[in-house]
Amino acid sequence: MIDLHTHTTCSDGTDTPSALINKALAQGVKIIALTDHDSVAGWAEATAALRADIELALGAEISCLTESGTSVHMLGLLFDGTNAEMLTMLEQTRDDRVPRMVKMIELLNDAGIHVTMQDVEEAMPHGATMGRPHLADALVKRGVISSRDEGFKELLNNESQFYVAHIAPTPETAIAQIRAAGGVAVIAHPFASHRGEILKPEAFSSLVAAGLNGIEVDHRDQNVQERAMLHDIAQELGLVMTGSSDYHGTGKLNRLGEWTTSPEQWEKLEAQADKRRVVRAGNQ
Ligand code: AMP
Ligand code: ZN
Ligand code: FE
Ligand code: FE
């Protein structure tokens, strides 16, 4: 089983990196990618937790904004985690998530919904990338909503009056940076239409020109038609097709390994990194 998209307490997941590795091992996942939002903070712990029978693809899910303001998520896998430009790009996004949260809290307060930055900080594991799920957790604690899911349905989704964007690279910039750091770029859930504005099919050619390697085709937020369209686009553009869980522990319903990537597609993807960077127990 190959699962190329997961989150931990280093962003908005609820399992620590080592707990994630243990869970993956127990469930028979053979290759797992660690892709916290805009962060590589979990890499060392996940690597240290490795044992026989599981391999780790280190990565990050990079929040991007197109020139026209559409939110896009780019999975960067197998890049050099010491690449200074890459680390700076991720840090700029993480830094801007703080004033962005302040603005979202102000909008909620103006509408009579009481929540504070301190609530959000208390809802967030130390060192995590701050995000809307932590705001949702703070609102749950205050009794405003009953779950993250309800929070995203009502107050926190991209179309909501309380939504504020944060600084983020364009998808093309993120792809170029991932490739310059030796990694491979896979666009995450590009047709997850119920989340808000999505990419137009014609947008993919510019991503390919920037160096895109693959498309996340199989993902729970894409219905059967959306997956079929992505399959056709990937085939036409010669891109790798992945499937993955986008596991967040108890932070989302997604189950580890609920969607997977075939060994053939993984081999094709891995071969496009500048060198073999998959981590195994004992080879770090
Ligand atoms: P942010 O990165 O702060 O813009 O928050 C977006 C993140 O919230 C996404 O990347 C998801 O991981 C998470 N998210 C989106 N919808 C939901 C949901 N219904 N339940 C829990 N988490 C969600
Ligand atoms: Zn997330
Ligand atoms: Fe995502
Ligand atoms: Fe994700």
Tab-separated table of N, CA, C and O and ligand atoms in Angstrom, residues 5 7 11-13 37-38 61 63 71 73 97 100-101 104 129-134 136-137 147-153 156-158 163-166 189 194-195 221 246 248 250-254, ligand 1:
chain	number	residue	atom	x	y	z
A	5	HIS	N	0.119	11.221	0.925
A	5	HIS	CA	-0.358	12.535	1.403
A	5	HIS	C	-0.939	12.369	2.810
A	5	HIS	O	-2.032	11.815	2.970
A	7	HIS	N	-0.900	14.152	7.124
A	7	HIS	CA	-0.606	15.280	8.016
A	7	HIS	C	-0.428	14.811	9.458
A	7	HIS	O	-0.999	13.802	9.862
A	11	SER	N	1.267	20.106	11.521
A	11	SER	CA	0.333	21.081	10.927
A	11	SER	C	-1.025	20.852	11.571
A	11	SER	O	-1.167	21.058	12.781
A	12	ASP	N	-2.028	20.380	10.814
A	12	ASP	CA	-3.367	20.272	11.394
A	12	ASP	C	-3.837	18.824	11.557
A	12	ASP	O	-5.022	18.565	11.697
A	13	GLY	N	-2.883	17.868	11.546
A	13	GLY	CA	-3.225	16.490	11.881
A	13	GLY	C	-3.210	16.314	13.393
A	13	GLY	O	-2.768	17.205	14.114
A	37	HIS	N	1.345	20.821	6.066
A	37	HIS	CA	1.147	22.103	5.386
A	37	HIS	C	2.349	23.022	5.628
A	37	HIS	O	2.643	23.380	6.785
A	38	ASP	N	3.011	23.414	4.545
A	38	ASP	CA	4.054	24.450	4.562
A	38	ASP	C	5.130	24.217	5.620
A	38	ASP	O	5.640	25.175	6.210
A	61	GLU	N	2.976	19.834	1.926
A	61	GLU	CA	1.864	20.300	1.074
A	61	GLU	C	1.917	21.816	1.090
A	61	GLU	O	1.685	22.444	2.128
A	63	SER	N	0.807	25.474	0.318
A	63	SER	CA	-0.376	26.282	0.021
A	63	SER	C	0.012	27.284	-1.064
A	63	SER	O	1.000	28.000	-0.918
A	71	SER	N	-7.201	29.085	-4.624
A	71	SER	CA	-6.349	28.336	-3.698
A	71	SER	C	-5.997	26.977	-4.316
A	71	SER	O	-6.864	26.253	-4.773
A	73	HIS	N	-3.277	23.491	-3.701
A	73	HIS	CA	-2.307	22.822	-2.828
A	73	HIS	C	-1.342	21.992	-3.665
A	73	HIS	O	-1.775	21.211	-4.506
A	97	ARG	N	0.554	33.299	8.100
A	97	ARG	CA	-0.652	32.657	8.638
A	97	ARG	C	-1.060	33.262	9.987
A	97	ARG	O	-2.215	33.127	10.389
A	100	ARG	N	-2.966	36.629	9.281
A	100	ARG	CA	-4.194	36.146	8.621
A	100	ARG	C	-5.193	35.633	9.658
A	100	ARG	O	-6.388	35.916	9.586
A	101	MET	N	-4.699	34.894	10.649
A	101	MET	CA	-5.580	34.378	11.707
A	101	MET	C	-6.154	35.534	12.520
A	101	MET	O	-7.342	35.530	12.865
A	104	MET	N	-9.043	36.883	10.602
A	104	MET	CA	-10.229	36.021	10.647
A	104	MET	C	-10.922	36.131	12.004
A	104	MET	O	-12.160	36.180	12.088
A	129	THR	N	2.086	24.359	12.015
A	129	THR	CA	1.680	25.398	11.066
A	129	THR	C	0.255	25.808	11.422
A	129	THR	O	-0.652	24.970	11.438
A	130	MET	N	0.049	27.099	11.723
A	130	MET	CA	-1.274	27.560	12.168
A	130	MET	C	-2.272	27.555	11.016
A	130	MET	O	-1.976	28.049	9.926
A	131	GLY	N	-3.448	26.985	11.257
A	131	GLY	CA	-4.445	26.935	10.186
A	131	GLY	C	-5.863	27.010	10.708
A	131	GLY	O	-6.111	27.005	11.925
A	132	ARG	N	-6.785	27.081	9.768
A	132	ARG	CA	-8.208	27.153	10.114
A	132	ARG	C	-8.671	25.990	10.996
A	132	ARG	O	-9.557	26.180	11.836
A	133	PRO	N	-8.121	24.769	10.818
A	133	PRO	CA	-8.577	23.696	11.715
A	133	PRO	C	-8.331	24.004	13.194
A	133	PRO	O	-9.114	23.601	14.052
A	134	HIS	N	-7.250	24.746	13.497
A	134	HIS	CA	-6.999	25.111	14.892
A	134	HIS	C	-8.022	26.140	15.371
A	134	HIS	O	-8.448	26.121	16.529
A	136	ALA	N	-11.029	26.201	14.202
A	136	ALA	CA	-12.225	25.366	14.400
A	136	ALA	C	-12.176	24.699	15.775
A	136	ALA	O	-13.180	24.704	16.507
A	137	ASP	N	-11.020	24.154	16.133
A	137	ASP	CA	-10.887	23.499	17.444
A	137	ASP	C	-11.169	24.495	18.582
A	137	ASP	O	-11.816	24.146	19.579
A	147	SER	N	-17.771	20.456	15.766
A	147	SER	CA	-16.648	19.728	15.171
A	147	SER	C	-15.946	20.591	14.121
A	147	SER	O	-16.518	21.579	13.643
A	148	ARG	N	-14.743	20.171	13.725
A	148	ARG	CA	-14.033	20.847	12.627
A	148	ARG	C	-14.904	20.851	11.371
A	148	ARG	O	-15.008	21.856	10.675
A	149	ASP	N	-15.510	19.706	11.119
A	149	ASP	CA	-16.317	19.550	9.915
A	149	ASP	C	-17.452	20.575	9.871
A	149	ASP	O	-17.678	21.227	8.862
A	150	GLU	N	-18.145	20.710	10.997
A	150	GLU	CA	-19.228	21.702	11.070
A	150	GLU	C	-18.652	23.104	10.883
A	150	GLU	O	-19.227	23.942	10.187
A	151	GLY	N	-17.496	23.357	11.475
A	151	GLY	CA	-16.849	24.656	11.339
A	151	GLY	C	-16.604	25.004	9.877
A	151	GLY	O	-16.854	26.132	9.446
A	152	PHE	N	-16.111	24.024	9.107
A	152	PHE	CA	-15.835	24.290	7.689
A	152	PHE	C	-17.114	24.425	6.880
A	152	PHE	O	-17.148	25.158	5.900
A	153	LYS	N	-18.155	23.731	7.279
A	153	LYS	CA	-19.430	23.867	6.552
A	153	LYS	C	-20.021	25.245	6.769
A	153	LYS	O	-20.567	25.855	5.854
A	156	LEU	N	-15.942	28.590	8.190
A	156	LEU	CA	-14.515	28.706	7.877
A	156	LEU	C	-14.121	28.344	6.449
A	156	LEU	O	-12.955	28.417	6.095
A	157	ASN	N	-15.078	27.931	5.619
A	157	ASN	CA	-14.718	27.502	4.253
A	157	ASN	C	-14.293	28.699	3.391
A	157	ASN	O	-14.498	29.857	3.757
A	158	ASN	N	-13.725	28.389	2.236
A	158	ASN	CA	-13.142	29.428	1.369
A	158	ASN	C	-14.168	30.454	0.863
A	158	ASN	O	-13.790	31.532	0.439
A	163	TYR	N	-13.558	34.159	5.748
A	163	TYR	CA	-12.315	33.626	5.161
A	163	TYR	C	-11.375	34.755	4.757
A	163	TYR	O	-11.775	35.729	4.121
A	164	VAL	N	-10.125	34.593	5.126
A	164	VAL	CA	-9.071	35.520	4.690
A	164	VAL	C	-7.945	34.656	4.126
A	164	VAL	O	-7.600	33.624	4.716
A	165	ALA	N	-7.391	35.069	2.988
A	165	ALA	CA	-6.268	34.314	2.405
A	165	ALA	C	-4.973	34.734	3.101
A	165	ALA	O	-4.926	35.757	3.778
A	166	HIS	N	-3.936	33.929	2.952
A	166	HIS	CA	-2.612	34.326	3.442
A	166	HIS	C	-1.671	34.378	2.252
A	166	HIS	O	-1.993	33.875	1.182
A	189	HIS	N	-5.471	17.199	-4.921
A	189	HIS	CA	-6.932	17.348	-5.090
A	189	HIS	C	-7.341	18.561	-5.926
A	189	HIS	O	-8.095	19.418	-5.437
A	194	HIS	N	-16.080	21.025	-4.081
A	194	HIS	CA	-16.937	21.488	-2.984
A	194	HIS	C	-16.196	22.378	-2.003
A	194	HIS	O	-16.790	23.021	-1.153
A	195	ARG	N	-14.861	22.459	-2.138
A	195	ARG	CA	-14.094	23.332	-1.245
A	195	ARG	C	-14.129	24.782	-1.701
A	195	ARG	O	-13.707	25.669	-0.980
A	221	ASP	N	-12.156	13.916	-1.764
A	221	ASP	CA	-12.876	15.147	-2.089
A	221	ASP	C	-13.131	15.310	-3.587
A	221	ASP	O	-13.604	16.363	-4.013
A	246	ASP	N	-4.804	11.799	2.431
A	246	ASP	CA	-4.858	13.121	3.069
A	246	ASP	C	-5.268	12.947	4.537
A	246	ASP	O	-6.082	13.700	5.076
A	248	HIS	N	-5.527	12.990	8.446
A	248	HIS	CA	-5.317	14.044	9.446
A	248	HIS	C	-5.542	13.517	10.868
A	248	HIS	O	-5.900	14.300	11.759
A	250	THR	N	-7.586	12.282	13.855
A	250	THR	CA	-9.017	12.470	14.146
A	250	THR	C	-9.519	13.834	13.668
A	250	THR	O	-10.678	14.185	13.864
A	251	GLY	N	-8.629	14.608	13.003
A	251	GLY	CA	-9.009	15.950	12.551
A	251	GLY	C	-9.895	15.942	11.329
A	251	GLY	O	-10.472	16.974	10.962
A	252	LYS	N	-9.998	14.791	10.667
A	252	LYS	CA	-10.823	14.648	9.467
A	252	LYS	C	-11.264	13.202	9.399
A	252	LYS	O	-10.650	12.324	10.010
A	253	LEU	N	-12.261	12.932	8.586
A	253	LEU	CA	-12.777	11.561	8.505
A	253	LEU	C	-11.833	10.633	7.736
A	253	LEU	O	-11.893	9.405	7.885
A	254	ASN	N	-10.962	11.193	6.923
A	254	ASN	CA	-10.069	10.431	6.042
A	254	ASN	C	-9.302	9.327	6.783
A	254	ASN	O	-8.644	9.602	7.783
B	1	AMP	P1	-5.751	26.689	6.016
B	1	AMP	O1	-4.509	25.934	5.645
B	1	AMP	O2	-5.615	27.422	7.288
B	1	AMP	O3	-6.261	27.561	4.895
B	1	AMP	O4	-6.879	25.597	6.291
B	1	AMP	C1	-7.218	24.692	5.278
B	1	AMP	C2	-7.071	23.272	5.769
B	1	AMP	O5	-8.178	22.925	6.550
B	1	AMP	C3	-7.097	22.262	4.632
B	1	AMP	O6	-5.842	22.068	4.091
B	1	AMP	C4	-7.596	21.033	5.318
B	1	AMP	O7	-6.521	20.301	5.843
B	1	AMP	C5	-8.438	21.553	6.457
B	1	AMP	N1	-9.881	21.301	6.202
B	1	AMP	C6	-10.608	21.675	5.138
B	1	AMP	N2	-11.889	21.248	5.249
B	1	AMP	C7	-11.959	20.579	6.421
B	1	AMP	C8	-12.998	19.885	7.113
B	1	AMP	N3	-14.239	19.827	6.625
B	1	AMP	N4	-12.685	19.285	8.291
B	1	AMP	C9	-11.445	19.366	8.800
B	1	AMP	N5	-10.428	20.009	8.194
B	1	AMP	C10	-10.671	20.611	7.025
